[in-house]
Coordinates of C-alpha atoms and ligand atoms in Angstrom, one line a residue:
M1 CA 0.0 0.0 0.0
R2 CA 1.0 3.6 -0.4
I3 CA 0.6 5.1 3.1
L4 CA 1.0 8.8 4.1
V5 CA 1.8 9.3 7.8
L6 CA 0.8 12.8 8.9
G7 CA 2.7 13.9 12.0
G8 CA 5.6 11.6 11.0
D9 CA 8.2 13.5 13.0
G10 CA 6.4 12.9 16.3
Y11 CA 6.7 10.4 19.2
L12 CA 4.4 7.9 17.5
G13 CA 4.3 9.0 13.9
W14 CA 8.0 8.3 13.3
P15 CA 8.1 4.7 14.7
T16 CA 4.9 4.0 12.8
A17 CA 6.3 5.2 9.5
L18 CA 9.4 2.9 10.1
H19 CA 7.2 -0.1 11.0
L20 CA 5.0 0.4 7.9
S21 CA 8.1 0.8 5.7
Q22 CA 9.6 -2.3 7.2
R23 CA 6.4 -4.2 6.4
G24 CA 7.0 -3.4 2.7
H25 CA 4.5 -0.5 2.3
E26 CA 5.5 2.7 0.3
V27 CA 5.6 5.4 3.0
A28 CA 5.7 9.2 3.0
V29 CA 5.7 11.4 6.1
A30 CA 4.5 14.9 6.5
D31 CA 5.1 17.3 9.4
N32 CA 5.4 21.0 10.1
F33 CA 7.8 20.5 13.1
V34 CA 5.5 22.4 15.5
R35 CA 6.2 19.8 18.2
R36 CA 9.9 20.9 18.2
Q37 CA 8.6 24.5 18.5
Y38 CA 6.6 23.7 21.6
D39 CA 9.8 22.5 23.2
L40 CA 11.4 25.8 22.5
E41 CA 8.4 27.6 23.9
M42 CA 8.3 25.5 27.1
G43 CA 12.1 25.4 27.5
V44 CA 12.4 21.6 27.4
D45 CA 13.6 19.0 25.0
S46 CA 13.1 15.3 24.3
L47 CA 15.0 13.2 26.9
V48 CA 16.4 11.2 24.1
P49 CA 18.2 13.3 21.4
I50 CA 16.4 13.1 18.0
E51 CA 17.8 13.8 14.6
S52 CA 16.1 16.0 12.0
L53 CA 13.3 14.2 10.0
Q54 CA 15.4 14.4 6.8
T55 CA 18.4 12.8 8.6
R56 CA 16.2 10.1 10.0
A57 CA 14.9 9.3 6.5
E58 CA 18.4 9.2 5.1
V59 CA 19.6 6.9 7.9
W60 CA 16.6 4.6 7.4
H61 CA 17.6 4.4 3.7
S62 CA 21.2 3.6 4.5
V63 CA 20.3 1.0 7.1
T64 CA 17.5 -0.8 5.1
G65 CA 17.6 0.4 1.5
K66 CA 14.0 1.6 1.9
T67 CA 12.8 5.1 1.1
I68 CA 10.6 7.3 3.2
E69 CA 9.5 10.4 1.3
V70 CA 9.5 13.6 3.4
H71 CA 6.9 16.4 3.0
V72 CA 7.2 19.6 5.1
G73 CA 4.2 21.7 5.8
D74 CA 1.1 22.5 7.8
L75 CA -2.2 20.7 7.5
T76 CA -4.1 23.8 8.4
D77 CA -2.7 25.1 5.0
A78 CA -5.2 23.6 2.6
D79 CA -2.8 24.0 -0.4
F80 CA -0.2 21.9 1.4
T81 CA -2.7 19.2 2.4
Y82 CA -4.2 19.0 -1.1
G83 CA -0.8 19.2 -2.7
T84 CA 0.7 16.4 -0.6
L85 CA -2.2 14.1 -1.4
R86 CA -2.0 14.9 -5.1
A87 CA 1.8 14.4 -5.1
F88 CA 1.9 11.1 -3.2
R89 CA -1.5 9.6 -4.1
P90 CA -1.9 7.4 -1.0
D91 CA -4.2 4.4 -0.5
T92 CA -4.2 5.2 3.2
V93 CA -3.6 8.3 5.3
V94 CA -2.6 7.8 8.9
H95 CA -3.3 11.1 10.8
F96 CA -1.2 11.7 13.9
A97 CA -0.6 15.5 13.2
E98 CA -2.3 17.3 16.1
Q99 CA -1.4 19.2 19.3
R100 CA -1.7 16.3 21.7
A101 CA -1.0 17.5 25.3
A102 CA -4.0 18.1 27.6
P103 CA -2.0 20.4 29.9
Y104 CA -0.8 22.5 26.9
S105 CA -4.4 23.0 25.8
M106 CA -5.3 24.2 29.3
I107 CA -2.5 26.8 29.8
D108 CA -4.8 29.7 28.8
R109 CA -7.2 30.9 26.1
K110 CA -4.5 31.2 23.5
H111 CA -3.4 27.6 23.9
A112 CA -6.9 26.3 24.0
V113 CA -7.9 28.1 20.8
Y114 CA -4.6 27.1 19.1
T115 CA -5.2 23.5 19.9
Q116 CA -8.7 23.3 18.7
V117 CA -8.1 25.4 15.5
N118 CA -5.0 23.3 14.7
N119 CA -6.6 20.0 15.3
V120 CA -10.1 20.6 13.9
T121 CA -9.0 22.7 10.9
G122 CA -6.2 20.2 9.9
T123 CA -8.6 17.3 10.0
L124 CA -11.3 19.2 8.1
N125 CA -8.8 20.2 5.4
L126 CA -7.8 16.5 5.1
L127 CA -11.5 15.3 4.9
Y128 CA -12.2 17.8 2.0
A129 CA -8.9 16.9 0.3
I130 CA -9.9 13.2 0.4
A131 CA -13.4 13.9 -0.8
E132 CA -12.1 16.0 -3.7
I133 CA -9.1 13.9 -4.7
D134 CA -9.9 10.3 -4.1
R135 CA -12.8 9.1 -1.9
D136 CA -11.4 5.6 -1.8
I137 CA -8.5 6.7 0.4
H138 CA -8.8 5.1 3.9
L139 CA -8.4 7.6 6.7
V140 CA -6.8 6.1 9.9
K141 CA -7.2 8.9 12.5
L142 CA -5.7 8.9 15.9
G143 CA -8.4 9.7 18.5
T144 CA -8.2 9.1 22.2
M145 CA -9.7 7.1 24.9
G146 CA -10.2 10.3 26.8
E147 CA -13.0 11.3 24.4
Y148 CA -15.3 9.0 26.5
G149 CA -14.2 10.3 29.9
T150 CA -15.0 8.0 32.8
P151 CA -18.8 7.2 32.5
N152 CA -20.5 4.9 35.0
I153 CA -21.4 2.4 32.3
D154 CA -19.3 0.2 30.0
I155 CA -17.4 2.0 27.3
E156 CA -18.1 0.5 23.8
E157 CA -16.1 0.9 20.7
G158 CA -17.4 4.2 19.4
W159 CA -21.1 3.3 19.1
L160 CA -23.8 2.6 21.6
E161 CA -27.1 0.7 21.1
V162 CA -29.8 2.6 23.0
E163 CA -33.4 2.0 23.8
H164 CA -35.4 5.1 24.8
N165 CA -39.1 5.3 25.3
G166 CA -39.6 1.9 23.6
R167 CA -37.5 2.7 20.5
R168 CA -34.0 1.6 19.6
D169 CA -31.1 3.3 17.7
R170 CA -27.3 3.0 17.3
V171 CA -25.7 6.3 18.2
L172 CA -22.2 7.6 18.6
Y173 CA -21.1 6.8 22.2
P174 CA -21.7 9.9 24.4
K175 CA -18.6 11.8 25.2
R176 CA -17.4 13.6 28.4
P177 CA -13.8 14.5 27.8
G178 CA -11.5 16.2 30.4
S179 CA -9.6 18.9 28.5
F180 CA -9.8 21.3 25.6
Y181 CA -7.4 19.0 23.8
H182 CA -9.5 15.9 24.4
L183 CA -12.5 17.9 23.2
S184 CA -10.8 18.7 19.9
K185 CA -10.7 14.9 19.3
V186 CA -14.4 14.6 20.0
H187 CA -15.0 17.4 17.4
D188 CA -12.8 15.6 14.9
S189 CA -14.7 12.3 15.5
H190 CA -18.0 14.0 14.8
N191 CA -16.7 15.7 11.6
I192 CA -15.2 12.4 10.3
E193 CA -18.4 10.4 11.0
F194 CA -20.4 13.1 9.1
A195 CA -17.9 13.0 6.2
C196 CA -18.4 9.2 6.0
R197 CA -22.2 9.7 5.9
I198 CA -22.3 12.4 3.3
W199 CA -19.4 11.5 1.0
G200 CA -19.1 7.8 1.6
L201 CA -15.5 8.2 2.9
R202 CA -14.0 5.2 4.7
A203 CA -12.5 6.0 8.1
T204 CA -11.1 4.3 11.2
D205 CA -10.9 6.3 14.4
L206 CA -8.4 4.8 16.8
N207 CA -9.3 5.8 20.3
Q208 CA -5.9 5.3 21.8
G209 CA -5.0 5.1 25.5
V210 CA -1.9 6.5 27.1
V211 CA 1.2 5.2 25.4
Y212 CA 4.4 4.2 27.2
G213 CA 7.8 3.1 26.0
Q214 CA 10.4 4.5 23.6
Q215 CA 11.8 1.7 21.5
T216 CA 10.5 -0.4 18.7
P217 CA 12.4 -3.1 16.7
E218 CA 13.0 -0.5 13.9
T219 CA 14.1 2.5 16.0
V220 CA 16.8 0.4 17.8
L221 CA 18.5 -0.4 14.5
D222 CA 20.5 2.9 14.8
D223 CA 20.6 5.6 17.5
R224 CA 19.8 8.2 14.9
L225 CA 16.4 6.5 14.3
A226 CA 15.3 7.1 17.9
T227 CA 11.9 8.6 18.6
R228 CA 11.4 11.4 21.1
F229 CA 10.7 10.8 24.8
D230 CA 8.9 13.4 26.9
Y231 CA 9.1 13.6 30.6
D232 CA 8.0 17.2 31.5
A233 CA 4.6 17.9 33.2
V234 CA 3.1 19.3 30.0
F235 CA 4.0 16.7 27.3
G236 CA 5.3 13.7 29.4
T237 CA 2.7 11.0 29.8
V238 CA 2.2 9.3 33.2
L239 CA 4.3 6.1 33.0
N240 CA 7.1 7.7 31.1
R241 CA 7.2 10.4 33.7
F242 CA 7.3 8.0 36.6
V243 CA 10.2 6.1 35.1
I244 CA 12.4 9.2 34.8
Q245 CA 11.3 10.3 38.3
A246 CA 12.4 6.9 39.7
V247 CA 15.8 7.2 38.0
L248 CA 16.4 10.7 39.3
G249 CA 15.4 9.6 42.8
H250 CA 12.5 12.0 42.8
P251 CA 9.1 11.0 44.3
L252 CA 6.6 9.7 41.7
T253 CA 3.9 12.4 41.4
V254 CA 0.5 10.8 41.7
Y255 CA -2.2 13.5 41.2
G256 CA -4.9 13.2 43.8
T257 CA -5.8 9.8 45.2
G258 CA -4.4 8.0 42.1
G259 CA -7.6 6.0 41.7
Q260 CA -8.1 7.5 38.2
T261 CA -7.9 4.6 35.8
R262 CA -6.7 4.8 32.2
G263 CA -6.3 2.5 29.2
I264 CA -2.6 2.1 28.4
L265 CA -0.5 0.5 25.7
D266 CA 3.1 -0.2 24.7
I267 CA 4.5 1.8 21.8
R268 CA 5.2 -1.4 20.0
D269 CA 1.4 -2.1 20.0
T270 CA 0.7 1.4 18.7
V271 CA 2.6 0.7 15.5
R272 CA 1.1 -2.7 15.1
C273 CA -2.5 -1.5 15.7
V274 CA -2.0 1.2 13.0
Q275 CA -0.6 -1.4 10.7
L276 CA -3.6 -3.7 11.3
A277 CA -6.1 -0.9 10.7
C278 CA -4.3 0.1 7.4
E279 CA -4.2 -3.5 6.1
N280 CA -7.9 -4.1 7.0
P281 CA -9.6 -0.9 5.7
A282 CA -13.0 0.3 6.7
A283 CA -15.8 -0.1 4.1
A284 CA -16.9 2.8 1.9
G285 CA -19.1 5.0 4.1
E286 CA -18.1 3.3 7.3
F287 CA -17.0 5.2 10.4
R288 CA -15.2 2.4 12.3
V289 CA -14.0 2.9 15.8
F290 CA -11.5 0.8 17.7
N291 CA -10.5 1.3 21.3
Q292 CA -6.7 1.1 21.0
M293 CA -5.5 0.0 24.5
T294 CA -4.4 -3.2 26.0
Q295 CA -4.7 -2.8 29.8
S296 CA -6.6 -0.6 32.3
L297 CA -4.6 0.5 35.3
S298 CA -5.1 3.1 38.0
V299 CA -2.4 5.8 38.2
R300 CA -1.7 4.5 41.8
R301 CA -1.1 1.0 40.4
I302 CA 1.2 2.4 37.6
A303 CA 3.2 4.2 40.3
E304 CA 3.4 1.0 42.4
T305 CA 4.5 -1.1 39.4
V306 CA 7.3 1.3 38.6
A307 CA 8.4 1.4 42.2
E308 CA 8.4 -2.4 42.5
C309 CA 10.5 -2.8 39.3
F310 CA 13.1 -0.2 40.2
P311 CA 16.1 -1.7 42.1
N312 CA 16.4 1.2 44.6
D313 CA 13.8 2.6 47.0
V314 CA 11.2 4.8 45.3
E315 CA 8.9 7.3 47.1
I316 CA 5.4 7.8 45.8
T317 CA 3.9 11.2 46.7
R318 CA 0.3 12.5 46.3
L319 CA 0.0 16.0 44.8
D320 CA -3.1 18.1 44.9
N321 CA -4.6 17.2 41.5
P322 CA -4.0 20.1 39.1
R323 CA -6.7 18.6 36.8
V324 CA -10.4 18.3 37.2
E325 CA -11.1 14.5 36.8
R326 CA -12.8 11.7 38.7
E327 CA -10.3 10.1 41.0
E328 CA -12.4 7.0 42.0
H329 CA -14.7 5.6 39.3
Y330 CA -16.0 2.7 37.3
Y331 CA -14.0 1.8 34.2
N332 CA -14.7 -1.1 31.9
V333 CA -13.7 -0.8 28.2
T334 CA -14.5 -3.0 25.3
H335 CA -11.4 -3.4 23.1
T336 CA -11.8 -6.5 21.0
G337 CA -11.8 -4.9 17.5
L338 CA -8.0 -4.9 17.1
V339 CA -7.5 -8.2 18.8
D340 CA -10.0 -9.7 16.3
L341 CA -7.7 -8.4 13.5
G342 CA -4.7 -10.2 15.1
L343 CA -3.2 -7.9 17.8
V344 CA -1.3 -9.9 20.4
P345 CA -0.7 -7.3 23.1
H346 CA 2.5 -6.7 25.0
L347 CA 1.4 -6.3 28.6
L348 CA 3.2 -4.0 31.0
S349 CA 6.1 -6.1 32.3
D350 CA 9.2 -5.9 34.4
T351 CA 11.3 -6.2 31.2
L352 CA 9.7 -3.2 29.6
I353 CA 10.1 -1.0 32.6
T354 CA 13.7 -2.2 33.1
S355 CA 14.6 -1.3 29.5
L356 CA 12.9 2.1 30.0
F357 CA 15.0 2.6 33.1
D358 CA 18.1 2.0 31.0
V359 CA 16.9 4.6 28.4
A360 CA 16.2 7.1 31.2
K361 CA 19.5 6.5 33.0
R362 CA 21.5 6.9 29.8
H363 CA 20.0 10.4 29.2
A364 CA 19.2 11.5 32.7
H365 CA 21.8 14.3 32.5
R366 CA 19.5 16.0 30.0
V367 CA 16.6 16.4 32.4
R368 CA 15.6 19.9 33.4
P369 CA 14.2 19.2 36.9
R370 CA 12.0 22.3 37.0
A371 CA 10.0 20.9 34.0
L372 CA 8.9 17.9 36.1
S373 CA 6.5 19.8 38.4
P374 CA 2.9 20.4 37.1
R375 CA 2.2 24.1 36.7
V376 CA -0.9 24.0 34.6
H377 CA -4.1 24.0 36.7
W378 CA -7.5 23.2 35.1
R379 CA -9.4 25.4 37.6
Q380 CA -7.5 28.5 36.6
S381 CA -8.1 30.1 33.2
T382 CA -4.6 31.5 33.0
S383 CA -1.4 29.7 34.1
P384 CA 2.0 30.7 35.4
V385 CA 3.7 28.2 33.0
Q386 CA 4.6 30.9 30.5
Q387 CA 6.1 33.3 32.9
S388 CA 8.5 31.0 34.9
Ligands
NAD1 P1 3.6 14.3 18.9 O1 3.3 15.7 19.3 O2 4.9 13.8 19.3 O3 3.5 14.2 17.3 C1 2.5 14.9 16.6 C2 3.2 15.5 15.3 O4 2.3 16.2 14.5 C3 4.4 16.4 15.7 O5 5.6 16.0 15.1 C4 3.9 17.8 15.2 O6 4.9 18.6 14.7 C5 2.9 17.4 14.1 N1 1.8 18.4 13.8 C6 1.0 18.9 14.8 N2 0.2 19.8 14.1 C7 0.5 19.7 12.8 C8 0.0 20.4 11.7 N3 -1.0 21.3 11.8 N4 0.5 20.2 10.5 C9 1.5 19.3 10.3 N5 2.1 18.6 11.4 C10 1.5 18.9 12.6 O7 2.4 13.4 19.4 P2 2.3 11.8 19.6 O8 2.5 11.5 21.0 O9 3.1 11.2 18.6 O10 0.8 11.6 19.2 C11 0.4 11.4 17.9 C12 -1.2 11.3 17.8 O11 -1.6 10.3 18.6 C13 -1.9 12.6 18.3 O12 -3.0 12.9 17.5 C14 -2.3 12.2 19.7 O13 -3.5 12.9 20.0 C15 -2.6 10.7 19.6 N6 -2.4 10.0 20.8 C16 -1.2 10.0 21.5 C17 -1.1 9.3 22.7 C18 0.2 9.3 23.5 O14 0.2 8.7 24.6 N7 1.3 9.9 23.0 C19 -2.2 8.6 23.2 C20 -3.4 8.6 22.5 C21 -3.5 9.3 21.3
USQ2 N1 -1.0 11.9 36.1 C1 -0.5 11.8 37.4 N2 0.8 12.2 37.6 C2 1.6 12.7 36.6 C3 1.0 12.8 35.3 C4 -0.2 12.4 35.1 O1 -1.2 11.3 38.3 O2 2.7 13.1 36.9 C5 -2.4 11.4 35.8 C6 -3.3 12.4 35.2 O3 -3.9 13.2 36.2 C7 -4.3 11.6 34.4 C8 -3.4 10.3 34.0 O4 -2.3 10.4 34.9 O5 -5.3 11.1 35.3 C9 -3.0 10.4 32.6 O6 -2.3 11.6 32.3 P1 -1.3 11.7 31.1 O7 -0.7 13.0 31.1 O8 -0.4 10.5 31.1 O9 -2.3 11.5 29.9 P2 -3.3 12.4 29.2 O10 -3.3 13.8 29.7 O11 -4.7 11.8 29.3 O12 -2.9 12.5 27.7 C10 -2.1 11.4 27.1 C11 -1.5 12.0 25.8 C12 -2.7 12.3 24.9 C13 -3.6 11.1 24.7 C14 -4.1 10.6 26.1 C15 -4.8 9.2 26.0 O13 -0.7 13.1 26.0 O14 -2.2 12.7 23.6 O15 -4.8 11.5 24.0 O16 -2.9 10.3 26.9 S1 -6.2 9.1 27.1 O17 -5.7 9.4 28.4 O18 -6.6 7.7 27.0 O19 -7.1 10.1 26.6

């Protein structure tokens, strides 16, 4: 297949592009490098040094003989979006290219507006480009488990059968997300479902849980193929942050009681799930949703697991929760769609955490300790994060 990976310079986009190329697909990546700009804005950097996208593609070619085409531009620029589709003529577009940090979207009005305009406009441009250029293109879009929130009923894969006043219907699962970022994904999901209905587009929305890990079989072939690893309180995700905190001898920062439960998955499963979605496309007109996660764990349990696996003593501390979220709740998620397509999950194991400790130890000298503390508070509409 010809597969275009949007957001191919990011944490997940790059290893996914490598995996798809290794599987024998013709791969192109597109990115506007705004993720590298957020680092400059926040005064942080990926824990693991990363090469430029062009260098990575050259190294991949020299290591494997395979080519990954690089396109540089912004999806909110419709000319770029249409031009890239016309130039590469993909069978499948994998769309990772969004601002993806909940705390970044909650800094203040400017960051909330930026997040929603960037994410919703980019996706709308893409939907129109597909509708006008080739309606047969399969869109594989990264959504998020956080679109659902934490309802007191089972979470189904995107759709819900309801009976109301004696009548039945199948409706999009009700959403109750927890940040302006997560809301942008809900808006995207509705726009994509509508495009499938009116234009007959084929789309898969991958509602992904929190990803952990840094290495895949392809990225370890050469240090220059490494993907980024974020540990700061804005872009770092929970398990990745706990690992670096343990290595530095800092307490693991559990927000609130830590009873909040999330779907999580290994980065090696992310790339495999995307591959499975690409190779088994949705039907014309179908808006297909998969819940892309392999395990549910409370934040408290994630912290305990990291502490149990680390060779030295680890302190776990409870911070006042900077977010507004339920800390004790029901959580039961259906996630059989990808398993039915052949996913064999990697479950969180000592081995994984130990290898992550090694990655963190190797680069611990690059940590900026001030970046570890949360400074974005959901209850405030402005935040000190920019001034400090
Ligand atoms: P990332 O920020 O590392 O990568 C996103 C990439 O998209 C960046 O390289 C960025 O420069 C690019 N980008 C953003 N806006 C763009 C635009 N307008 N035009 C062109 N390029 C643009 O994020 P990630 O962690 O790799 O996440 C990728 C996707 O997966 C996101 O959509 C995110 O919401 C979703 N997701 C991530 C996780 C996770 O734990 N990391 C979990 C669930 C879902
Ligand atoms: N948390 C802590 N301590 C920390 C960091 C986080 O207790 O030091 C808690 C948060 O309060 C939250 C949970 O851990 O309850 C997850 O937080 P996170 O920052 O790891 O993840 P989140 O903000 O939800 O966002 C991440 C990605 C996002 C993706 C989402 C998947 O940044 O792109 O969409 O995970 S999901 O959570 O399923 O929506």
